[in-house]
Structures are given as C-alpha cells and as structure tokens.
XYZ file of C-alpha atoms in Angstrom:
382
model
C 112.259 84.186 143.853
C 109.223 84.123 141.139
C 110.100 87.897 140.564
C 113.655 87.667 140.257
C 113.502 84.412 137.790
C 111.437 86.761 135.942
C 113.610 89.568 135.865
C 116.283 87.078 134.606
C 114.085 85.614 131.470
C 112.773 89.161 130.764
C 109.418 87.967 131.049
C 108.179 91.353 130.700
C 109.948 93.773 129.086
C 109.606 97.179 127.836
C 109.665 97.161 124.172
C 111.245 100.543 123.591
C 113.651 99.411 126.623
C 114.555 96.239 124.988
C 115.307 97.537 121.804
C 117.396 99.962 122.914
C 119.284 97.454 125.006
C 120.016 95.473 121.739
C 121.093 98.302 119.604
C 123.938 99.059 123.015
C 124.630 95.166 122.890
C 125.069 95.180 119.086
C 127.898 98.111 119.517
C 129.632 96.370 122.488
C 129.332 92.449 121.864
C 131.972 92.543 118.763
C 134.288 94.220 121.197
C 133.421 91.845 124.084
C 134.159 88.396 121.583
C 137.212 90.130 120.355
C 138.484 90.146 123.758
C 137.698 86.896 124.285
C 139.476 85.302 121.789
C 142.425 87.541 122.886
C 142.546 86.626 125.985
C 141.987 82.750 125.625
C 144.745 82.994 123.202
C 147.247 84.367 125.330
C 145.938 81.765 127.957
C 146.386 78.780 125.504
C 150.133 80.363 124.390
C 150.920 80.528 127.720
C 150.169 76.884 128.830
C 151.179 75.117 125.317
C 154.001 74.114 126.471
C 153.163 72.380 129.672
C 149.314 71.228 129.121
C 147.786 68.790 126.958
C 147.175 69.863 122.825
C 143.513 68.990 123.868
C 143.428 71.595 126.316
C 145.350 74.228 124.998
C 145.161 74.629 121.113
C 142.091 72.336 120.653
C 140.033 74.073 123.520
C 141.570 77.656 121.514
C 140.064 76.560 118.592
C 136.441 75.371 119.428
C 136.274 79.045 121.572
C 137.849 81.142 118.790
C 135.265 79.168 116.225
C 131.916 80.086 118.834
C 133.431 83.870 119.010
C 134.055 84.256 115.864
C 130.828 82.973 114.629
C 129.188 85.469 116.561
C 130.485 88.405 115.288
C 129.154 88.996 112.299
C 125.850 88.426 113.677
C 126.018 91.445 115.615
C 127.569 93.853 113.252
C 125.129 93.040 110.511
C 122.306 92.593 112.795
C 119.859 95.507 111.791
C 117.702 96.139 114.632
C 115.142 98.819 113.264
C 113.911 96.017 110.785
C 113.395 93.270 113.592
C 110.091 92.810 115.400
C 110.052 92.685 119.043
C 109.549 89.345 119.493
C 112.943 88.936 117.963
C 114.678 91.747 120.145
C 113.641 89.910 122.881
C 114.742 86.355 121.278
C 118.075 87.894 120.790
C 118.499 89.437 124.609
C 117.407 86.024 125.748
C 120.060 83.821 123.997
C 122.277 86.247 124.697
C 121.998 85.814 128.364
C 121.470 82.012 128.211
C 125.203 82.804 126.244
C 126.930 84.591 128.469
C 126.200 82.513 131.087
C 127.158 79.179 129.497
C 130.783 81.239 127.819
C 131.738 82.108 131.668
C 131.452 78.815 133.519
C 133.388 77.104 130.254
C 135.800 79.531 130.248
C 136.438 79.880 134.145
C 136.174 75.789 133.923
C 139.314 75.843 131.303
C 141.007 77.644 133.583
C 140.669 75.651 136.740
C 142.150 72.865 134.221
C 145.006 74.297 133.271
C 146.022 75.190 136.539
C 146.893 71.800 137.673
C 150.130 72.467 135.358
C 152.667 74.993 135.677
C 154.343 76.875 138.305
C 152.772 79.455 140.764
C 153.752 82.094 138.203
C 151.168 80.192 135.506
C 148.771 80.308 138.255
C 148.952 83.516 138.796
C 147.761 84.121 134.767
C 145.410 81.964 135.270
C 144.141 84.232 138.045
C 144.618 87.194 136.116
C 142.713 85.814 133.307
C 139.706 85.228 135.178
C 139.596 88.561 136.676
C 139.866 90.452 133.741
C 137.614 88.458 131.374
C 134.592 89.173 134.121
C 135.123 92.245 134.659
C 135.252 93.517 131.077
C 132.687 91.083 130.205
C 130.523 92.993 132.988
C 131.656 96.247 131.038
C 130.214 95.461 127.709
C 127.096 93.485 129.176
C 125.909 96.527 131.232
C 123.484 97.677 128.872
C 121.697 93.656 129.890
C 122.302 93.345 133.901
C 121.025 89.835 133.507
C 123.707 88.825 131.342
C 126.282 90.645 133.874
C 124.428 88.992 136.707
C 124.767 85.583 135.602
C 128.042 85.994 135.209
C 128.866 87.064 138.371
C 126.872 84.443 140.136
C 128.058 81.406 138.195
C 131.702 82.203 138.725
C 132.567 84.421 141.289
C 131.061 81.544 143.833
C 133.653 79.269 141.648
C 135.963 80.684 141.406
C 136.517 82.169 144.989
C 135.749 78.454 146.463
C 138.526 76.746 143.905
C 141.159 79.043 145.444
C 139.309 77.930 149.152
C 139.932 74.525 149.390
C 143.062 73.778 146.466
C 146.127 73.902 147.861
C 147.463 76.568 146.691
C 148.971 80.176 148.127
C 146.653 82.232 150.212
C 147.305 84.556 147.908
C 145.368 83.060 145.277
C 142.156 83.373 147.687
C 143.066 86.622 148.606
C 142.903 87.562 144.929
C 139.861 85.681 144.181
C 138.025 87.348 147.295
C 138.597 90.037 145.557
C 137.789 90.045 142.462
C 134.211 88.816 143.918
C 133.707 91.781 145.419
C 134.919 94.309 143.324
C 132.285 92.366 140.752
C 129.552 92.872 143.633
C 130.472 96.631 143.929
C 130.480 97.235 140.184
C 127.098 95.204 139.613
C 125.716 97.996 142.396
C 127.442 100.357 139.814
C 125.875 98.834 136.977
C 122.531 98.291 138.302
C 122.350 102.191 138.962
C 123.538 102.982 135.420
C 121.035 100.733 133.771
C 118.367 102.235 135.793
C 119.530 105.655 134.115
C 119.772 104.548 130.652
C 115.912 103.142 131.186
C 115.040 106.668 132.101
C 116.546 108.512 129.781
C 114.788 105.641 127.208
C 111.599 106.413 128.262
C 112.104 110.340 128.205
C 113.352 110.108 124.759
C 109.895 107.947 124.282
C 107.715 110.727 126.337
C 109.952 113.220 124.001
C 108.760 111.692 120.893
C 105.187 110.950 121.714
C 104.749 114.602 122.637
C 106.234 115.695 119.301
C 104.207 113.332 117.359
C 101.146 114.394 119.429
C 101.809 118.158 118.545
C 102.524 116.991 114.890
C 99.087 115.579 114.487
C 97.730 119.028 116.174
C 99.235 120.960 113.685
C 98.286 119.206 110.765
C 94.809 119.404 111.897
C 94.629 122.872 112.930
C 96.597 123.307 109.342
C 93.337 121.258 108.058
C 90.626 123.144 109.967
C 92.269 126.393 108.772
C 91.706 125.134 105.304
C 87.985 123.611 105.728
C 84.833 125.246 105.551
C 82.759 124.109 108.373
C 79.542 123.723 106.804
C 80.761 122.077 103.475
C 83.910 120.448 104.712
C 85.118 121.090 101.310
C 88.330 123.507 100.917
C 87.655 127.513 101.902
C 88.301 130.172 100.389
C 92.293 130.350 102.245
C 93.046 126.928 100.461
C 91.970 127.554 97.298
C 93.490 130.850 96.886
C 96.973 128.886 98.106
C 96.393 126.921 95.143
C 96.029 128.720 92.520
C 99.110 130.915 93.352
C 101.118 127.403 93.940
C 99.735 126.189 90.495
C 100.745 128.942 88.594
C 103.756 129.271 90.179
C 104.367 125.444 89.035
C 106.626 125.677 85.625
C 104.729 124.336 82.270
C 101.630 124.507 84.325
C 98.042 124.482 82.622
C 94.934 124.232 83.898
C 90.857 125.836 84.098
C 89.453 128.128 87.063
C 86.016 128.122 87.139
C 83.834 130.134 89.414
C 80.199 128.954 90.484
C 77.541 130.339 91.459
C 73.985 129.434 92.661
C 70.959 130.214 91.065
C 67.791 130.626 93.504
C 69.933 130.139 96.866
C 68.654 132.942 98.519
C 64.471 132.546 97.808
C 65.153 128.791 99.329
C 67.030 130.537 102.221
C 63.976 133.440 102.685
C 60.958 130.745 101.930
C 62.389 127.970 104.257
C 65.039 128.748 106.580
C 68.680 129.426 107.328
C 69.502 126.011 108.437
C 67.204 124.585 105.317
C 69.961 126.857 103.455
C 72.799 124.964 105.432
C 71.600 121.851 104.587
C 71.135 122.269 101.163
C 75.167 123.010 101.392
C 76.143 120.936 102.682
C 74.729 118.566 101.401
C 75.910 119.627 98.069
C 79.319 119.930 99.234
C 79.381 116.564 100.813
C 78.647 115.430 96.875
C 81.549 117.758 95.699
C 84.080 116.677 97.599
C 83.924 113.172 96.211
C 85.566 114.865 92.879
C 88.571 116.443 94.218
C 91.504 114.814 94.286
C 95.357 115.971 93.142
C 94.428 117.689 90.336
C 90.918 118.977 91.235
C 90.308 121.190 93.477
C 87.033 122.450 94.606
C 86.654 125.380 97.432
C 83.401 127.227 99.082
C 84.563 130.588 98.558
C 81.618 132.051 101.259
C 77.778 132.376 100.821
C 76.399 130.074 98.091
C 80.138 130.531 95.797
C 82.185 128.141 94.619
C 85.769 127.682 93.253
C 87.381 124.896 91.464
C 90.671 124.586 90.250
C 91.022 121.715 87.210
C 94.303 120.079 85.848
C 93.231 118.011 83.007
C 93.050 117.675 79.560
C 90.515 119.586 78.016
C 87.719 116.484 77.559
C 88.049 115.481 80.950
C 87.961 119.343 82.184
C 84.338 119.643 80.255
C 83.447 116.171 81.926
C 84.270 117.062 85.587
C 82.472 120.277 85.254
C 79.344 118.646 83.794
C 79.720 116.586 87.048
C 79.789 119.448 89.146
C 76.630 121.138 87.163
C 74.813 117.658 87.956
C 75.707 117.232 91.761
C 74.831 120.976 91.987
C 71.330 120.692 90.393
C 70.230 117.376 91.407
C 67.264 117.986 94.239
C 68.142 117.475 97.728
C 65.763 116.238 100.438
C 65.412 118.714 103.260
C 63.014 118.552 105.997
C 60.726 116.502 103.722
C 61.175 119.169 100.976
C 62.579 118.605 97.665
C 64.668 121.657 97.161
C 67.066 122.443 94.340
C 69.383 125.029 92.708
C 70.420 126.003 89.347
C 74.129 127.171 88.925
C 75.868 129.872 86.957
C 79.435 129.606 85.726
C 82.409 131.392 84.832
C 85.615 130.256 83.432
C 89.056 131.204 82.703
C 92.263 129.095 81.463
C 96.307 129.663 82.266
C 97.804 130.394 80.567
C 95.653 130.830 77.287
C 93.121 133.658 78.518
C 95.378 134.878 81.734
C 98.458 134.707 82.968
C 98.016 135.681 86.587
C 96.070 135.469 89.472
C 94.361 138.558 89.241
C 93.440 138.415 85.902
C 92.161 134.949 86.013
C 89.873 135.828 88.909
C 89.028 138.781 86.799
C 88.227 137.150 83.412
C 86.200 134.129 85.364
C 84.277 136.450 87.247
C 83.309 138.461 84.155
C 82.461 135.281 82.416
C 79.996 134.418 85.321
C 78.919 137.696 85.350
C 77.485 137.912 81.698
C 76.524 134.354 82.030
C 74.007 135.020 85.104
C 72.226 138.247 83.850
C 72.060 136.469 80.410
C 70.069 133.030 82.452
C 72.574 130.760 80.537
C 72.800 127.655 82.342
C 76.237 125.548 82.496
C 75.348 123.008 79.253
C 75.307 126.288 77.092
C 78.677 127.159 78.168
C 80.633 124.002 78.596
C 80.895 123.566 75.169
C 83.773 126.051 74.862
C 85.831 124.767 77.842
C-alpha cells in the first residue's frame, strides 16, 4: 500500500521521465478540456429542458469556466524553462485534477438522471463512458491521472446502475464500460512502460554523444598541446597563422624565438634540468595568450607567437615575453637562465603569405643571433 501511494504522489520520479511526461500532457490536455466542455455541453442541452437552470446551464458554466481556464496554461506552458521541482508540481496537480473533474462530472450525471425518460438515461450513460475513456486516452502519458480516474468512478458508476431502479441494461452497460477501462489501463500501463524506455534510451543516447563530444574536444586539445610546455605546438600555431591571414582586413606580427644558452644548461645539468627549465617557462607564457595572442613551442628550445594588436601593445607583449623568458628559474636548487633571440615579420606590411612570413622572421632571427643582439635592441622597430 506504502508503494503504491507512492507511485500515485510521484514521490520519486525520474526527472528526464517526468519532464517528458509534461511536455506529452502539455500536447494532449488542451484536447482533453476541449472535449470536456463539448461534451458537458451537449449533456446540459440535452437536459435543459427537463432539469433545474442550477443544474444544467449553471453547472455548464462553472465547468466550461475551470476548462477553459486551463487551457491556456498548457499551451503557453514552456517546459524547457521550468525547473523540476515545477514539472513535478505540475504532474501532481494535475492528478489531484483529474481526479476531482471525474467524480464532479460523473456526480452531475447521476443528478440529472433522476429526470427524463430512459432515452435521457441512456445519454447520460453514454456520456460517462466516453468522457473516461478519452480522458484515459489523453492522460496515458500520467497512468496516475488515468488510474484515479478509473478507480473513483468506474466503482460509481457501475454500483449507481446496481441498486437504482433502472433497466438492467443500464448495469449491463456500466459493467462494461468498467472493464473495458480495466483492459485499456493494462494497455496503458504497457505503453507507458515503453515510452519510459525509449526516454531513457534517448537519455543513454545523449549522454554517450556528449561523452564522445568531450573526447573529441580533448583529443582535438592534446593534438594541439605540447606536452612539456602545455602551451600550443607547432600543429596549432601553424593552423593559425593560415586562419589569420586568411581572415579579410587582417593585421598582425609573427615573431619567432629562440633561446640563447639552452643547450650548455642541457649538456652541464641534465635533460630533465632542460625540461624543467621549459616548462617552466612555458607555464609563464601561457598566462599571455589569449584571442589575439598566440604563443606555440615550435620543438626544441623554439618558439612562435602570433600577435593581433596595435603596434604599442605588440612591442609591450613581446617585452613581456623577453622578461618571462630571461627571468632565472629555480631548478634542482640551481638558478638557471636563458637569453632569447628574436625574429619578426608583419602582414601584411613585410609579407603577404605564409611562407614568406616564416621566411622574413626567420632571417630576422637569423642575423639577430650571429650578431648577439638581444630582444631590447630590436623591439624598438616592432
């Protein structure tokens, strides 16, 4: 009993279930209200004549008023922007709803049949069957809505027709109508269980694209890191400067760096005194680069960086680069440090394509490193 009170109050629901429950109920309910308020109109038309105003038009009225009102709820109801606390809030008055709409309604009915002849009775009849059983339709999507339903009136309205004195057909009609609604809640029960499924495959489906979305973009990451630097290799940058150029109106510097006294550091001290030294220096580096800088290990103890900005700022960021590059570095309780060489080209003043910026930068750092000019003699003509 604790279980299936539970079940009935959704006291634990699947979120992704639940929502997609509400988005079915939010196509289905407009339809289901519409149908209400048809049929308790042609119930109210059909009795206006022989019941009481207060029953007929009156009751209309109040129940085309509670439909009606509901309506527009659903069809502007938006329910990727609601939280699931409120999906749930939603299924949950709906259900308290549907069952409080089905023992008024099938309560209206029983009144209205003291009047009229068998014929009105048999409407009345009618009326009942069809409003559950479409009701059942659109609720499927929320078996405890459909549930309800079928427990609050099919045990009313089959014992009404058992002890009023009425035909025997009446009974036989309302026996039923009960258990075609048992047979279809079997029906319905099945089909929810497949919509759940195919919910959470759609949820498995989209998990396991997400998860192979965030593999590629960090094997598309990896592919473009140097290992030991973590700055941008030599791939990335080279991706760059083809996209840049490629960019209309574009401007910017390459510069091409190069360190001075890597290799005695790497001969007196160590390989992995070598590593550390660049990675530590690439750690600093990579604090710089941002949308329009770009700096790249290129392999060994060379450098690349790619620089968007006005000409003041370009000197600036590459008197920032000369510092982090020169500033000592604490390895294995030595103080080690490098000087840097550099060579520079612009696009589209001094080249106009890949090649021949590559070319003209690494002539530039060329004649700078056999001349021993250091990067504050040069910067002044970036």
């Amino acid at each position: 009993m604790r279980r299936l009170i539970h079940w009935l109050v959704l006291a634990n629901p699947e979120p992704s279930v639940a929502r997609a429950q509400l988005r079915e109920l939010q196509n289905h309910l407009p339809l289901l209200y519409s149908l209400l308020i048809a049929n308790a109109a042609l119930l109210t038309w059909t009795y206006s004549s022989l019941a009481p105003i207060w029953m007929t038009w009156v009751t209309f009225t109040c129940v085309a008023v509670v439909c009606l009102s509901r309506i527009p709820f659903w069809l502007r109801l938006r329910t990727a922007e609601i939280s699931n606390q409120d999906v749930l809030r939603h299924l949950r008055r709906t259900i308290w709803l549907s069952g409080v709409l089905a023992v008024l309604f099938i309560g209206w009915a029983m009144l209205l049949d003291d009047y009229g002849t068998a014929l009105e009775h048999s409407y009345s009849a009618i009326f009942i069957a069809t409003t559950v059983i479409c009701s059942m339709f659109c609720l499927m999507h929320l078996p405890q809505a459909a549930t309800s339903i079928v427990v609050l009136v099919a045990p009313i309205y089959v014992g009404y027709y058992a002890l009023a004195e009425v035909e025997l057909v009446f009974l036989g009609i309302s026996l039923n109508v009960a258990l075609v609604a048992l047979v279809m809640m079997k029906v319905l029960f099945r089909a929810f269980d497949t919509f759940t499924t195919m919910i959470r495959s759609q949820n498995e489906i989209i998990a396991r694209h997400l998860e192979v979305e965030k593999l590629n973009v960090e094997n598309e990451r990896l592919a473009n890191t140097d290992a030991l630097t973590e700055l941008t290799n030599r791939r990335y940058f080279f991706s760059e400067l083809h996209s840049w150029i490629d960019q209309e109106g574009a401007q910017f510097t390459l510069a091409l760096l190069d360190l001075d006294k890597f290799k005695p550091i790497n001969d007196r001290y160590g390989h992995p005194a070598g590593d550390h030294l660049l990675a530590s220096i690439g750690g600093r580096l990579k604090e710089l680069c941002g949308e329009n800088i770009v700096i790249s290990r290129l392999g060994g103890d060379e450098f690349g960086v790619l620089i968007r900005l006005d000409s003041i700022s370009t000197d600036q960021i590459m008197r920032r680069v000369y510092d982090i590059i020169t500033t000592p570095v604490g390895v294995y309780g030595n103080l080690l440090s490098v000087g840097c060489s550099l060579g520079i080209a612009g696009f589209p003043t001094t080249a106009r394509t890949a090649d021949e910026l590559l070319h003209q930068a690494d002539t530039d750092l060329y004649v700078n490193k056999r001349s021993k000019v250091q990067q504050p003699g040069r910067r002044a003509a970036i």
